[in-house]
Amino acid sequence: MITSATLIAASVVSLSLFLCLIRLLRGPSMGDRVLALDTMTVNAIALIILLGIYGGTHLYFEGALLFAMLGFVSTVAFARFILRGDLIE
Amino acid sequence: MIDTLLQFAAVTCLAIGAFFTLVGAIGLLKFDTPMKRLHAPTMVSTLGVGAFLVASIIDSFATGSGSLREILIMAFLFVTAPISANFIAKVHMHRADCNRPPRPGSRIWATYDTDEADQPAEEAA
Amino acid sequence: MARLLEKLIPHPFLSVLLIIVWCLLTNAVHLANVLLAVFLGIVIPLITAPYWRDRPRPLNVIKLVGYIFIAIWDIMVSNLVVTWLILTRPSDKLRSHWLVIPLDIKRPETIAILAGTITLTPGTVSADLSDDGSYLLVHAIDSADPRADAQEIKDRYERRLKEIFE
């Protein structure tokens, strides 16, 4: 039961990743693209967790944690670059 | 018996998570102004991924090797999601992608305070 | 003795948090691991102490727990509300407004927690702070009465945070 539920959930998350991708490509503003990228990162974390449940392993945990950290840092870096035109002051 | 209940709970959490993730993405795609679009992903990162992580915890206990590490990811997302949303709102304001907010009394908003560029701009994230 | 303890553990909350995070990260609670966690929990705050300017004040833990539960409940409820809005309301029928919230709280940490709570609750995003930190700018996706909503945020969250931290 849990296996098929994981597969269904993974396909729904993939669908929402695709919707975010459309927003990323359409824009129109720079902030929208950053927001879409941020949401895609969160969705990717969800996919990694689902993969972990599906495989019955904890090995993917570190991957999800790293993805969360990198996603956050890259979002802040993008936003800061747009705000200041410079990352390291 | 317990096993079935745990599995049922995990499947319910998976369904909730998938639903809210999809609704967040629909909101991101559907709305017409940048500030309205900003509201949709907050629920993806709160209830969507939160429910997936709860499902993962329940499943790990159901299969025997219980682990609570998923709480760490949840805590991390809960702490960082407001900060990234705040930065993106600042980007919208900075690039004038939204209508200009009302002035706060006699002061100005920190994002528009560009004269003192060498001061740290974000006091509260 | 008490002074020594205070010198050794300048930030008790940080120490406890580090111990818990270490145990969760390694996913094993046995003696050696817990001892290592306690060691890290004591050493890391000592090393990073120069970066924490003032000591944490005693805060009302019972009220803090109550606040966390209220916040989680509000997140659940407004998630459902915003889901309904996203699925049924066309976007030109949304009455989105800026809310300007005058702040009574002064400490940056408290303002950060307030802004974080507002953003985590779907439907409202905290966007900016005025240059002197006395006003908070919040964007609401659907608000029939901006003034009343700003007042509700003040009553519901800010008053409680003031009691906990200030």
PDB file of N, CA and C in Angstrom, chain A residues 1-2 4-10 12-13 50 53, chain B residues 7-23 47-56:
ATOM      1  N   MET A   1       0.835  -1.193   0.000  1.00  0.00           N
ATOM      2  CA  MET A   1       0.000   0.000   0.000  1.00  0.00           C
ATOM      3  C   MET A   1       0.873   1.248   0.000  1.00  0.00           C
ATOM      4  N   ILE A   2       1.887   1.247   0.899  1.00  0.00           N
ATOM      5  CA  ILE A   2       2.717   2.448   1.024  1.00  0.00           C
ATOM      6  C   ILE A   2       3.537   2.670  -0.236  1.00  0.00           C
ATOM      7  N   SER A   4       2.687   2.006  -3.443  1.00  0.00           N
ATOM      8  CA  SER A   4       1.919   2.656  -4.513  1.00  0.00           C
ATOM      9  C   SER A   4       1.575   4.087  -4.119  1.00  0.00           C
ATOM     10  N   ALA A   5       1.318   4.319  -2.804  1.00  0.00           N
ATOM     11  CA  ALA A   5       1.022   5.686  -2.370  1.00  0.00           C
ATOM     12  C   ALA A   5       2.224   6.591  -2.612  1.00  0.00           C
ATOM     13  N   THR A   6       3.434   6.055  -2.357  1.00  0.00           N
ATOM     14  CA  THR A   6       4.637   6.852  -2.600  1.00  0.00           C
ATOM     15  C   THR A   6       4.769   7.191  -4.077  1.00  0.00           C
ATOM     16  N   LEU A   7       4.470   6.207  -4.943  1.00  0.00           N
ATOM     17  CA  LEU A   7       4.591   6.461  -6.382  1.00  0.00           C
ATOM     18  C   LEU A   7       3.604   7.537  -6.826  1.00  0.00           C
ATOM     19  N   ILE A   8       2.362   7.434  -6.336  1.00  0.00           N
ATOM     20  CA  ILE A   8       1.356   8.438  -6.713  1.00  0.00           C
ATOM     21  C   ILE A   8       1.793   9.816  -6.235  1.00  0.00           C
ATOM     22  N   ALA A   9       2.242   9.883  -4.971  1.00  0.00           N
ATOM     23  CA  ALA A   9       2.681  11.178  -4.433  1.00  0.00           C
ATOM     24  C   ALA A   9       3.840  11.723  -5.248  1.00  0.00           C
ATOM     25  N   ALA A  10       4.770  10.842  -5.651  1.00  0.00           N
ATOM     26  CA  ALA A  10       5.920  11.300  -6.430  1.00  0.00           C
ATOM     27  C   ALA A  10       5.474  11.857  -7.772  1.00  0.00           C
ATOM     28  N   VAL A  12       2.578  13.260  -8.396  1.00  0.00           N
ATOM     29  CA  VAL A  12       1.943  14.566  -8.153  1.00  0.00           C
ATOM     30  C   VAL A  12       3.004  15.637  -7.924  1.00  0.00           C
ATOM     31  N   VAL A  13       4.057  15.303  -7.146  1.00  0.00           N
ATOM     32  CA  VAL A  13       5.115  16.283  -6.899  1.00  0.00           C
ATOM     33  C   VAL A  13       5.841  16.618  -8.200  1.00  0.00           C
ATOM     34  N   LEU A  50      10.518  11.172  -0.645  1.00  0.00           N
ATOM     35  CA  LEU A  50       9.660  10.098  -1.166  1.00  0.00           C
ATOM     36  C   LEU A  50      10.496   8.926  -1.667  1.00  0.00           C
ATOM     37  N   ILE A  53      11.471   6.922   1.310  1.00  0.00           N
ATOM     38  CA  ILE A  53      10.398   6.056   1.802  1.00  0.00           C
ATOM     39  C   ILE A  53      10.239   4.853   0.870  1.00  0.00           C
TER      40      ILE A  53
ATOM     41  N   GLN B   7       0.518   2.286   8.709  1.00  0.00           N
ATOM     42  CA  GLN B   7       0.562   2.432   7.254  1.00  0.00           C
ATOM     43  C   GLN B   7      -0.525   3.379   6.773  1.00  0.00           C
ATOM     44  N   PHE B   8      -1.711   3.221   7.378  1.00  0.00           N
ATOM     45  CA  PHE B   8      -2.821   4.094   6.982  1.00  0.00           C
ATOM     46  C   PHE B   8      -2.468   5.546   7.276  1.00  0.00           C
ATOM     47  N   ALA B   9      -1.876   5.797   8.458  1.00  0.00           N
ATOM     48  CA  ALA B   9      -1.496   7.172   8.819  1.00  0.00           C
ATOM     49  C   ALA B   9      -0.462   7.709   7.835  1.00  0.00           C
ATOM     50  N   ALA B  10       0.534   6.868   7.483  1.00  0.00           N
ATOM     51  CA  ALA B  10       1.569   7.326   6.560  1.00  0.00           C
ATOM     52  C   ALA B  10       0.974   7.661   5.199  1.00  0.00           C
ATOM     53  N   VAL B  11       0.056   6.812   4.729  1.00  0.00           N
ATOM     54  CA  VAL B  11      -0.552   7.068   3.417  1.00  0.00           C
ATOM     55  C   VAL B  11      -1.374   8.356   3.459  1.00  0.00           C
ATOM     56  N   THR B  12      -2.092   8.579   4.575  1.00  0.00           N
ATOM     57  CA  THR B  12      -2.856   9.824   4.704  1.00  0.00           C
ATOM     58  C   THR B  12      -1.928  11.034   4.627  1.00  0.00           C
ATOM     59  N   CYS B  13      -0.784  10.956   5.348  1.00  0.00           N
ATOM     60  CA  CYS B  13       0.166  12.072   5.318  1.00  0.00           C
ATOM     61  C   CYS B  13       0.691  12.295   3.909  1.00  0.00           C
ATOM     62  N   LEU B  14       0.979  11.208   3.199  1.00  0.00           N
ATOM     63  CA  LEU B  14       1.457  11.341   1.823  1.00  0.00           C
ATOM     64  C   LEU B  14       0.424  12.047   0.961  1.00  0.00           C
ATOM     65  N   ALA B  15      -0.855  11.665   1.132  1.00  0.00           N
ATOM     66  CA  ALA B  15      -1.914  12.287   0.330  1.00  0.00           C
ATOM     67  C   ALA B  15      -2.008  13.772   0.641  1.00  0.00           C
ATOM     68  N   ILE B  16      -1.980  14.122   1.947  1.00  0.00           N
ATOM     69  CA  ILE B  16      -2.061  15.542   2.329  1.00  0.00           C
ATOM     70  C   ILE B  16      -0.895  16.315   1.719  1.00  0.00           C
ATOM     71  N   GLY B  17       0.323  15.742   1.844  1.00  0.00           N
ATOM     72  CA  GLY B  17       1.498  16.429   1.325  1.00  0.00           C
ATOM     73  C   GLY B  17       1.413  16.646  -0.172  1.00  0.00           C
ATOM     74  N   ALA B  18       1.022  15.602  -0.901  1.00  0.00           N
ATOM     75  CA  ALA B  18       0.930  15.720  -2.353  1.00  0.00           C
ATOM     76  C   ALA B  18      -0.101  16.778  -2.744  1.00  0.00           C
ATOM     77  N   PHE B  19      -1.245  16.768  -2.044  1.00  0.00           N
ATOM     78  CA  PHE B  19      -2.298  17.735  -2.359  1.00  0.00           C
ATOM     79  C   PHE B  19      -1.802  19.157  -2.174  1.00  0.00           C
ATOM     80  N   PHE B  20      -1.172  19.431  -1.014  1.00  0.00           N
ATOM     81  CA  PHE B  20      -0.767  20.814  -0.757  1.00  0.00           C
ATOM     82  C   PHE B  20       0.384  21.244  -1.659  1.00  0.00           C
ATOM     83  N   THR B  21       1.285  20.316  -1.995  1.00  0.00           N
ATOM     84  CA  THR B  21       2.353  20.665  -2.931  1.00  0.00           C
ATOM     85  C   THR B  21       1.774  21.088  -4.273  1.00  0.00           C
ATOM     86  N   LEU B  22       0.785  20.319  -4.737  1.00  0.00           N
ATOM     87  CA  LEU B  22       0.174  20.627  -6.030  1.00  0.00           C
ATOM     88  C   LEU B  22      -0.565  21.965  -5.975  1.00  0.00           C
ATOM     89  N   VAL B  23      -1.309  22.195  -4.858  1.00  0.00           N
ATOM     90  CA  VAL B  23      -2.047  23.458  -4.744  1.00  0.00           C
ATOM     91  C   VAL B  23      -1.080  24.639  -4.727  1.00  0.00           C
ATOM     92  N   LEU B  47       3.037  22.945   5.013  1.00  0.00           N
ATOM     93  CA  LEU B  47       2.250  21.713   5.134  1.00  0.00           C
ATOM     94  C   LEU B  47       2.678  20.619   4.167  1.00  0.00           C
ATOM     95  N   GLY B  48       3.062  20.997   2.949  1.00  0.00           N
ATOM     96  CA  GLY B  48       3.406  19.989   1.955  1.00  0.00           C
ATOM     97  C   GLY B  48       4.568  19.113   2.383  1.00  0.00           C
ATOM     98  N   VAL B  49       5.750  19.729   2.477  1.00  0.00           N
ATOM     99  CA  VAL B  49       6.923  18.945   2.860  1.00  0.00           C
ATOM    100  C   VAL B  49       6.791  18.453   4.299  1.00  0.00           C
ATOM    101  N   GLY B  50       6.160  19.263   5.172  1.00  0.00           N
ATOM    102  CA  GLY B  50       5.941  18.818   6.547  1.00  0.00           C
ATOM    103  C   GLY B  50       5.205  17.492   6.602  1.00  0.00           C
ATOM    104  N   ALA B  51       4.142  17.352   5.812  1.00  0.00           N
ATOM    105  CA  ALA B  51       3.372  16.103   5.822  1.00  0.00           C
ATOM    106  C   ALA B  51       4.201  14.947   5.266  1.00  0.00           C
ATOM    107  N   PHE B  52       5.004  15.209   4.220  1.00  0.00           N
ATOM    108  CA  PHE B  52       5.882  14.148   3.692  1.00  0.00           C
ATOM    109  C   PHE B  52       6.854  13.664   4.755  1.00  0.00           C
ATOM    110  N   LEU B  53       7.413  14.627   5.513  1.00  0.00           N
ATOM    111  CA  LEU B  53       8.391  14.241   6.525  1.00  0.00           C
ATOM    112  C   LEU B  53       7.733  13.445   7.638  1.00  0.00           C
ATOM    113  N   VAL B  54       6.504  13.845   8.037  1.00  0.00           N
ATOM    114  CA  VAL B  54       5.782  13.068   9.051  1.00  0.00           C
ATOM    115  C   VAL B  54       5.535  11.657   8.531  1.00  0.00           C
ATOM    116  N   ALA B  55       5.159  11.552   7.237  1.00  0.00           N
ATOM    117  CA  ALA B  55       4.947  10.227   6.646  1.00  0.00           C
ATOM    118  C   ALA B  55       6.221   9.407   6.707  1.00  0.00           C
ATOM    119  N   SER B  56       7.363  10.065   6.433  1.00  0.00           N
ATOM    120  CA  SER B  56       8.645   9.351   6.462  1.00  0.00           C
ATOM    121  C   SER B  56       8.957   8.848   7.868  1.00  0.00           C
TER     122      SER B  56
END
